[in-house]
């Protein structure tokens, strides 16, 4: 048997988890299958790679040697694949746009405008709740652009070398059933919601911490926070079981209302990211301009919010400004 990169990944997984059983779970394999594979690897390399007992699996001297080489080879091979993917994308014709995002208020309108303006373009979308996963896919050349959001003055992770531009900044609103006692107000004080249960969609961003901090400033700790997909969030609010935070351009739903929070204690910044050395960088200005128009389109069903934006110029669409490059900006 010839040794392959997948075999090195197996050895690393066992070493990192300290157990063949845990490694099998991590790799999505049955434990007997992984054990058999490890035995074939050991026969190929001429000796046992791990000492196994009730406490787990620990590398032998031979195992340490293989691990040392694998920890050099695997990242190097990953880097080669990523660079090759970016280079291969440089000569694409017709033009290609691969977007990543989830629950974005403008993704649909952005795709629609690009498709109308460039009928021959190849446009695809990828959904993920994880901002880091989207950034990783862009950095690896598997996506061209990421549409994501961050709260307050935070910036997306600098670990992936992407460039980011603001598309818009919106105050975060609260979603209530229209029968809620506070639904008749134009604005709701966050402190007046201290007795409510909350529901939120999943994600790995900073928003949970920002929300908790805003509640603390308002003098309370949220009673309970359900986690659910967007459809279930709406259902829980409609049932009166919880209230939810939502984007200002949230599409109106019968029986529910969105209300601004007094003094906008939470802000949501919509960001567009791309890799500065990718082919996508050459069309980033075009995509950003289209994203700005798509955001403006998204305001049409919200005349009251549009009027509020005219009175509050610190919010709303952001005109092009210098690129925020993750090569230069680090956040703590």
CSV table of C-alpha atoms in Angstrom, one decimal:
chain,number,residue,atom,x,y,z
A,1,UNK,CA,0.0,0.0,0.0
A,2,UNK,CA,1.3,3.5,-0.9
A,3,UNK,CA,1.1,6.1,1.8
A,4,UNK,CA,-1.4,8.9,1.0
A,5,UNK,CA,-2.3,12.3,2.6
A,6,UNK,CA,-5.5,10.8,3.9
A,7,UNK,CA,-3.5,8.3,5.9
A,8,UNK,CA,-1.5,11.1,7.5
A,9,UNK,CA,-4.8,12.8,8.4
A,10,UNK,CA,-5.9,9.6,10.1
A,11,UNK,CA,-2.6,9.5,12.2
A,12,UNK,CA,-3.0,13.2,13.1
A,13,UNK,CA,-6.6,12.7,14.1
A,14,UNK,CA,-5.8,9.8,16.4
A,15,UNK,CA,-2.9,11.8,18.0
A,16,UNK,CA,-5.1,14.9,18.5
A,17,UNK,CA,-8.1,13.1,20.0
A,18,UNK,CA,-6.0,10.6,22.0
A,19,UNK,CA,-8.3,7.8,21.0
A,20,UNK,CA,-9.1,5.7,17.9
A,21,UNK,CA,-12.8,5.8,18.8
A,22,UNK,CA,-12.8,9.6,19.1
A,23,UNK,CA,-10.8,9.9,15.9
A,24,UNK,CA,-13.3,7.7,14.1
A,25,UNK,CA,-16.2,10.0,15.3
A,26,UNK,CA,-14.2,13.1,14.1
A,27,UNK,CA,-13.5,11.6,10.7
A,28,UNK,CA,-17.0,10.2,10.3
A,29,UNK,CA,-15.8,6.6,10.1
A,30,UNK,CA,-16.8,3.4,11.9
A,31,UNK,CA,-14.3,2.5,14.6
A,32,UNK,CA,-13.5,-1.0,13.2
A,33,UNK,CA,-12.9,0.6,9.8
A,34,UNK,CA,-10.5,3.1,11.2
A,35,UNK,CA,-8.7,0.4,13.3
A,36,UNK,CA,-8.2,-1.7,10.2
A,37,UNK,CA,-6.9,1.4,8.3
A,38,UNK,CA,-4.5,2.2,11.1
A,39,UNK,CA,-3.2,-1.4,11.0
A,40,UNK,CA,-2.5,-1.1,7.2
A,41,UNK,CA,-0.7,2.2,7.7
A,42,UNK,CA,1.4,0.6,10.4
A,43,UNK,CA,2.3,-2.3,8.2
A,44,UNK,CA,3.3,0.1,5.4
A,45,UNK,CA,5.5,2.1,7.7
A,46,UNK,CA,7.0,-1.0,9.4
A,47,UNK,CA,5.9,-0.7,13.0
A,48,UNK,CA,3.2,0.5,15.5
A,49,UNK,CA,2.5,4.2,15.6
A,50,UNK,CA,0.6,4.2,18.8
A,51,UNK,CA,0.6,2.5,22.2
A,52,UNK,CA,-3.0,1.7,23.0
A,53,UNK,CA,-4.5,0.9,26.4
A,54,UNK,CA,-7.5,1.9,28.5
A,55,UNK,CA,-6.2,5.4,28.8
A,56,UNK,CA,-6.2,6.0,25.1
A,57,UNK,CA,-3.6,6.1,22.3
A,58,UNK,CA,-0.2,7.6,22.7
A,59,UNK,CA,2.4,8.0,19.8
A,60,UNK,CA,5.4,5.7,19.8
A,61,UNK,CA,8.8,7.0,18.7
A,62,UNK,CA,7.9,6.0,15.1
A,63,UNK,CA,4.5,7.7,15.5
A,64,UNK,CA,6.2,10.9,16.7
A,65,UNK,CA,8.4,10.9,13.6
A,66,UNK,CA,5.4,10.4,11.3
A,67,UNK,CA,3.4,13.1,13.1
A,68,UNK,CA,6.3,15.6,12.8
A,69,UNK,CA,6.4,15.0,9.0
A,70,UNK,CA,2.6,15.0,8.7
A,71,UNK,CA,2.3,18.4,10.5
A,72,UNK,CA,4.5,19.9,7.9
A,73,UNK,CA,3.2,18.1,4.8
A,74,UNK,CA,-0.6,18.6,5.4
A,75,UNK,CA,-0.6,22.4,5.8
A,76,UNK,CA,1.8,22.7,2.8
A,77,UNK,CA,-0.5,20.6,0.7
A,78,UNK,CA,-3.5,22.6,1.8
A,79,UNK,CA,-1.7,25.8,0.9
A,80,UNK,CA,-0.8,24.4,-2.6
A,81,UNK,CA,-4.5,23.4,-3.2
A,82,UNK,CA,-5.7,26.9,-2.1
A,83,UNK,CA,-3.2,28.7,-4.3
A,84,UNK,CA,-4.0,26.5,-7.2
A,85,UNK,CA,-7.8,27.1,-6.8
A,86,UNK,CA,-7.2,30.9,-6.8
A,87,UNK,CA,-5.0,30.7,-9.8
A,88,UNK,CA,-7.4,28.5,-11.7
A,89,UNK,CA,-10.2,31.0,-11.0
A,90,UNK,CA,-8.2,33.8,-12.6
A,91,UNK,CA,-8.9,32.8,-16.1
A,92,UNK,CA,-12.6,31.9,-15.8
A,93,UNK,CA,-14.9,32.9,-18.7
A,94,UNK,CA,-17.6,33.8,-18.6
A,95,UNK,CA,-17.4,35.8,-15.4
A,96,UNK,CA,-18.1,33.8,-12.2
A,97,UNK,CA,-19.6,35.0,-8.9
A,98,UNK,CA,-19.6,32.5,-6.0
A,99,UNK,CA,-21.3,34.0,-2.9
A,100,UNK,CA,-21.4,32.7,0.6
A,101,UNK,CA,-23.8,33.9,3.3
A,102,UNK,CA,-26.9,33.1,5.3
A,103,UNK,CA,-29.9,35.2,6.4
A,104,UNK,CA,-28.5,38.1,4.4
A,105,UNK,CA,-31.0,40.9,3.7
A,106,UNK,CA,-29.6,41.6,0.3
A,107,UNK,CA,-28.2,38.3,-1.2
A,108,UNK,CA,-31.3,37.6,-3.3
A,109,UNK,CA,-31.5,41.1,-4.7
A,110,UNK,CA,-27.7,41.1,-5.3
A,111,UNK,CA,-27.9,37.9,-7.3
A,112,UNK,CA,-31.0,39.1,-9.2
A,113,UNK,CA,-29.2,42.4,-10.3
A,114,UNK,CA,-26.0,40.6,-11.4
A,115,UNK,CA,-28.0,38.0,-13.3
A,116,UNK,CA,-30.0,40.7,-15.1
A,117,UNK,CA,-26.9,42.8,-15.9
A,118,UNK,CA,-24.7,39.8,-16.9
A,119,UNK,CA,-26.9,37.0,-18.3
A,120,UNK,CA,-23.9,34.9,-19.2
A,121,UNK,CA,-22.4,35.1,-15.7
A,122,UNK,CA,-22.1,31.9,-13.6
A,123,UNK,CA,-23.6,32.8,-10.2
A,124,UNK,CA,-23.8,30.4,-7.3
A,125,UNK,CA,-24.6,30.7,-3.5
A,126,UNK,CA,-23.5,28.8,-0.5
A,127,UNK,CA,-25.2,28.9,2.9
A,128,UNK,CA,-23.4,28.7,6.3
A,129,UNK,CA,-24.2,30.0,9.8
A,130,UNK,CA,-20.4,30.2,10.4
A,131,UNK,CA,-18.6,33.4,9.5
A,132,UNK,CA,-15.3,31.6,9.9
A,133,UNK,CA,-16.3,28.9,7.5
A,134,UNK,CA,-17.3,31.4,4.9
A,135,UNK,CA,-14.0,33.3,5.3
A,136,UNK,CA,-12.1,30.0,5.1
A,137,UNK,CA,-13.9,29.1,1.9
A,138,UNK,CA,-13.1,32.5,0.3
A,139,UNK,CA,-9.5,32.3,1.5
A,140,UNK,CA,-9.2,28.8,0.0
A,141,UNK,CA,-10.6,29.9,-3.4
A,142,UNK,CA,-13.8,27.9,-3.1
A,143,UNK,CA,-16.0,31.1,-2.8
A,144,UNK,CA,-15.4,34.5,-4.3
A,145,UNK,CA,-17.3,36.7,-1.8
A,146,UNK,CA,-18.7,36.4,1.7
A,147,UNK,CA,-21.7,38.5,2.8
A,148,UNK,CA,-21.8,38.5,6.5
A,149,UNK,CA,-22.6,40.8,9.5
A,150,UNK,CA,-20.9,41.9,12.7
A,151,UNK,CA,-22.2,43.8,15.6
A,152,UNK,CA,-21.1,47.1,16.9
A,153,UNK,CA,-17.6,48.1,15.8
A,154,UNK,CA,-16.3,44.6,15.5
A,155,UNK,CA,-14.6,43.4,12.4
A,156,UNK,CA,-14.5,39.8,10.9
A,157,UNK,CA,-11.6,37.6,11.9
A,158,UNK,CA,-8.3,38.7,10.5
A,159,UNK,CA,-7.0,35.1,10.4
A,160,UNK,CA,-7.9,34.5,6.7
A,161,UNK,CA,-6.3,37.5,5.0
A,162,UNK,CA,-9.6,38.9,3.5
A,163,UNK,CA,-10.4,42.5,2.6
A,164,UNK,CA,-13.7,43.8,3.9
A,165,UNK,CA,-16.0,46.7,3.0
A,166,UNK,CA,-19.1,47.9,4.8
A,167,UNK,CA,-22.3,47.8,2.8
A,168,UNK,CA,-24.6,49.2,5.4
A,169,UNK,CA,-25.1,49.8,9.2
A,170,UNK,CA,-28.5,49.2,10.7
A,171,UNK,CA,-29.9,49.4,14.2
A,172,UNK,CA,-31.1,46.0,15.4
A,173,UNK,CA,-34.8,45.8,15.9
A,174,UNK,CA,-37.1,43.6,18.0
A,175,UNK,CA,-39.7,41.3,16.4
A,176,UNK,CA,-43.0,41.1,18.4
A,177,UNK,CA,-46.5,39.7,17.8
A,178,UNK,CA,-48.9,42.5,16.9
A,179,UNK,CA,-50.9,41.6,20.0
A,180,UNK,CA,-47.9,42.3,22.3
A,181,UNK,CA,-48.5,45.2,24.8
A,182,UNK,CA,-45.5,47.1,23.4
A,183,UNK,CA,-46.4,46.5,19.7
A,184,UNK,CA,-48.2,49.9,19.5
A,185,UNK,CA,-45.0,51.9,20.2
A,186,UNK,CA,-42.7,53.2,17.5
A,187,UNK,CA,-39.7,52.4,19.7
A,188,UNK,CA,-39.3,50.0,22.6
A,189,UNK,CA,-36.9,50.4,25.5
A,190,UNK,CA,-34.8,47.2,25.8
A,191,UNK,CA,-35.3,47.3,29.6
A,192,UNK,CA,-39.1,47.0,29.0
A,193,UNK,CA,-38.4,43.5,27.5
A,194,UNK,CA,-36.5,42.2,30.6
A,195,UNK,CA,-39.3,39.7,31.5
A,196,UNK,CA,-39.4,38.2,27.9
A,197,UNK,CA,-38.1,35.0,26.6
A,198,UNK,CA,-35.9,35.3,23.5
A,199,UNK,CA,-35.2,33.3,20.4
A,200,UNK,CA,-32.3,33.6,18.0
A,201,UNK,CA,-30.9,31.8,15.0
A,202,UNK,CA,-27.6,30.0,15.4
A,203,UNK,CA,-24.2,31.4,14.5
A,204,UNK,CA,-20.6,31.7,15.6
A,205,UNK,CA,-20.3,35.5,15.5
A,206,UNK,CA,-20.0,38.1,18.3
A,207,UNK,CA,-23.7,38.9,18.4
A,208,UNK,CA,-24.5,36.7,21.5
A,209,UNK,CA,-21.9,38.6,23.5
A,210,UNK,CA,-23.1,42.0,22.2
A,211,UNK,CA,-26.7,41.2,23.1
A,212,UNK,CA,-25.8,40.0,26.6
A,213,UNK,CA,-23.8,43.2,27.1
A,214,UNK,CA,-26.6,45.4,25.9
A,215,UNK,CA,-29.0,43.7,28.3
A,216,UNK,CA,-26.5,44.1,31.1
A,217,UNK,CA,-26.4,47.9,30.4
A,218,UNK,CA,-30.2,47.9,30.5
A,219,UNK,CA,-30.0,46.3,33.9
A,220,UNK,CA,-31.1,42.7,33.3
A,221,UNK,CA,-30.1,39.3,32.2
A,222,UNK,CA,-32.2,37.6,29.5
A,223,UNK,CA,-34.5,35.0,31.0
A,224,UNK,CA,-34.1,32.4,28.4
A,225,UNK,CA,-32.7,32.3,24.8
A,226,UNK,CA,-34.0,29.6,22.5
A,227,UNK,CA,-31.9,28.7,19.4
A,228,UNK,CA,-33.8,27.8,16.3
A,229,UNK,CA,-33.8,28.2,12.5
A,230,UNK,CA,-35.4,31.4,11.1
A,231,UNK,CA,-38.7,29.7,10.3
A,232,UNK,CA,-39.0,28.4,13.9
A,233,UNK,CA,-37.9,31.8,15.3
A,234,UNK,CA,-40.9,33.3,13.5
A,235,UNK,CA,-43.2,30.6,14.8
A,236,UNK,CA,-42.1,31.1,18.4
A,237,UNK,CA,-42.7,34.8,18.2
A,238,UNK,CA,-46.1,34.3,16.5
A,239,UNK,CA,-47.1,31.9,19.2
A,240,UNK,CA,-46.2,34.5,21.9
A,241,UNK,CA,-43.6,32.2,23.4
A,242,UNK,CA,-40.7,34.5,22.7
A,243,UNK,CA,-39.6,37.8,21.2
A,244,UNK,CA,-36.6,38.1,18.8
A,245,UNK,CA,-34.0,40.5,17.5
A,246,UNK,CA,-34.2,41.1,13.8
A,247,UNK,CA,-32.6,43.0,11.0
A,248,UNK,CA,-34.1,46.4,10.1
A,249,UNK,CA,-34.9,45.1,6.6
A,250,UNK,CA,-36.6,42.0,7.9
A,251,UNK,CA,-39.4,41.1,5.4
A,252,UNK,CA,-42.8,41.9,7.0
A,253,UNK,CA,-44.8,38.9,8.2
A,254,UNK,CA,-48.5,38.9,8.8
A,255,UNK,CA,-49.3,39.1,12.5
A,256,UNK,CA,-45.8,40.3,13.5
A,257,UNK,CA,-44.3,43.8,13.8
A,258,UNK,CA,-40.7,45.1,14.0
A,259,UNK,CA,-39.9,47.9,16.3
A,260,UNK,CA,-36.8,50.0,16.9
A,261,UNK,CA,-35.0,49.8,20.2
A,262,UNK,CA,-34.6,53.2,22.0
A,263,UNK,CA,-31.2,54.7,21.4
A,264,UNK,CA,-30.2,51.8,19.1
A,265,UNK,CA,-28.2,49.8,21.7
A,266,UNK,CA,-27.3,47.2,19.1
A,267,UNK,CA,-25.9,47.9,15.6
A,268,UNK,CA,-25.5,45.4,12.7
A,269,UNK,CA,-22.8,46.0,10.1
A,270,UNK,CA,-23.3,44.2,6.8
A,271,UNK,CA,-19.9,43.4,5.3
A,272,UNK,CA,-18.7,42.1,1.9
A,273,UNK,CA,-15.4,40.2,1.9
A,274,UNK,CA,-13.0,38.8,-0.7
A,275,UNK,CA,-9.4,37.7,-1.0
A,276,UNK,CA,-7.2,40.6,-2.3
A,277,UNK,CA,-5.1,38.2,-4.4
A,278,UNK,CA,-8.0,36.4,-6.0
A,279,UNK,CA,-9.6,37.0,-9.4
A,280,UNK,CA,-12.6,38.2,-7.5
A,281,UNK,CA,-10.6,41.3,-6.3
A,282,UNK,CA,-10.7,42.6,-9.9
A,283,UNK,CA,-14.6,42.8,-9.8
A,284,UNK,CA,-14.9,43.6,-6.1
A,285,UNK,CA,-15.8,47.3,-6.8
A,286,UNK,CA,-18.6,46.2,-9.2
A,287,UNK,CA,-20.0,43.7,-6.7
A,288,UNK,CA,-19.8,46.2,-3.9
A,289,UNK,CA,-21.6,48.9,-5.9
A,290,UNK,CA,-24.3,46.3,-6.8
A,291,UNK,CA,-24.6,45.3,-3.1
A,292,UNK,CA,-25.2,48.9,-2.2
A,293,UNK,CA,-28.0,49.2,-4.8
A,294,UNK,CA,-29.4,45.8,-3.6
A,295,UNK,CA,-29.5,47.2,0.0
A,296,UNK,CA,-31.3,50.3,-1.3
A,297,UNK,CA,-33.8,48.0,-3.0
A,298,UNK,CA,-34.4,46.1,0.3
A,299,UNK,CA,-35.6,49.4,1.9
A,300,UNK,CA,-38.6,49.8,-0.4
A,301,UNK,CA,-41.0,47.6,1.7
A,302,UNK,CA,-40.0,49.7,4.8
A,303,UNK,CA,-41.1,53.3,4.3
A,304,UNK,CA,-41.1,54.1,8.0
A,305,UNK,CA,-37.5,52.8,8.4
A,306,UNK,CA,-36.4,54.7,5.3
A,307,UNK,CA,-37.8,57.9,6.8
A,308,UNK,CA,-35.9,57.2,10.0
A,309,UNK,CA,-32.7,56.7,8.1
A,310,UNK,CA,-33.1,60.1,6.5
A,311,UNK,CA,-33.1,61.6,10.0
A,312,UNK,CA,-30.3,59.4,11.2
A,313,UNK,CA,-27.4,59.6,8.7
A,314,UNK,CA,-25.0,57.6,10.8
A,315,UNK,CA,-27.0,54.5,9.7
A,316,UNK,CA,-27.9,53.1,6.4
A,317,UNK,CA,-25.9,52.6,3.2
A,318,UNK,CA,-22.1,53.2,3.3
A,319,UNK,CA,-20.5,54.7,0.3
A,320,UNK,CA,-17.1,53.2,-0.8
A,321,UNK,CA,-14.3,53.9,1.6
A,322,UNK,CA,-10.7,52.5,1.9
A,323,UNK,CA,-10.6,48.8,2.0
A,324,UNK,CA,-10.4,47.2,5.4
A,325,UNK,CA,-7.7,44.6,4.8
A,326,UNK,CA,-7.3,41.7,7.3
A,327,UNK,CA,-3.6,41.8,6.5
A,328,UNK,CA,-3.4,45.1,8.3
A,329,UNK,CA,-6.2,45.2,10.8
A,330,UNK,CA,-6.1,43.0,13.9
A,331,UNK,CA,-8.8,43.1,16.6
A,332,UNK,CA,-8.5,41.8,20.1
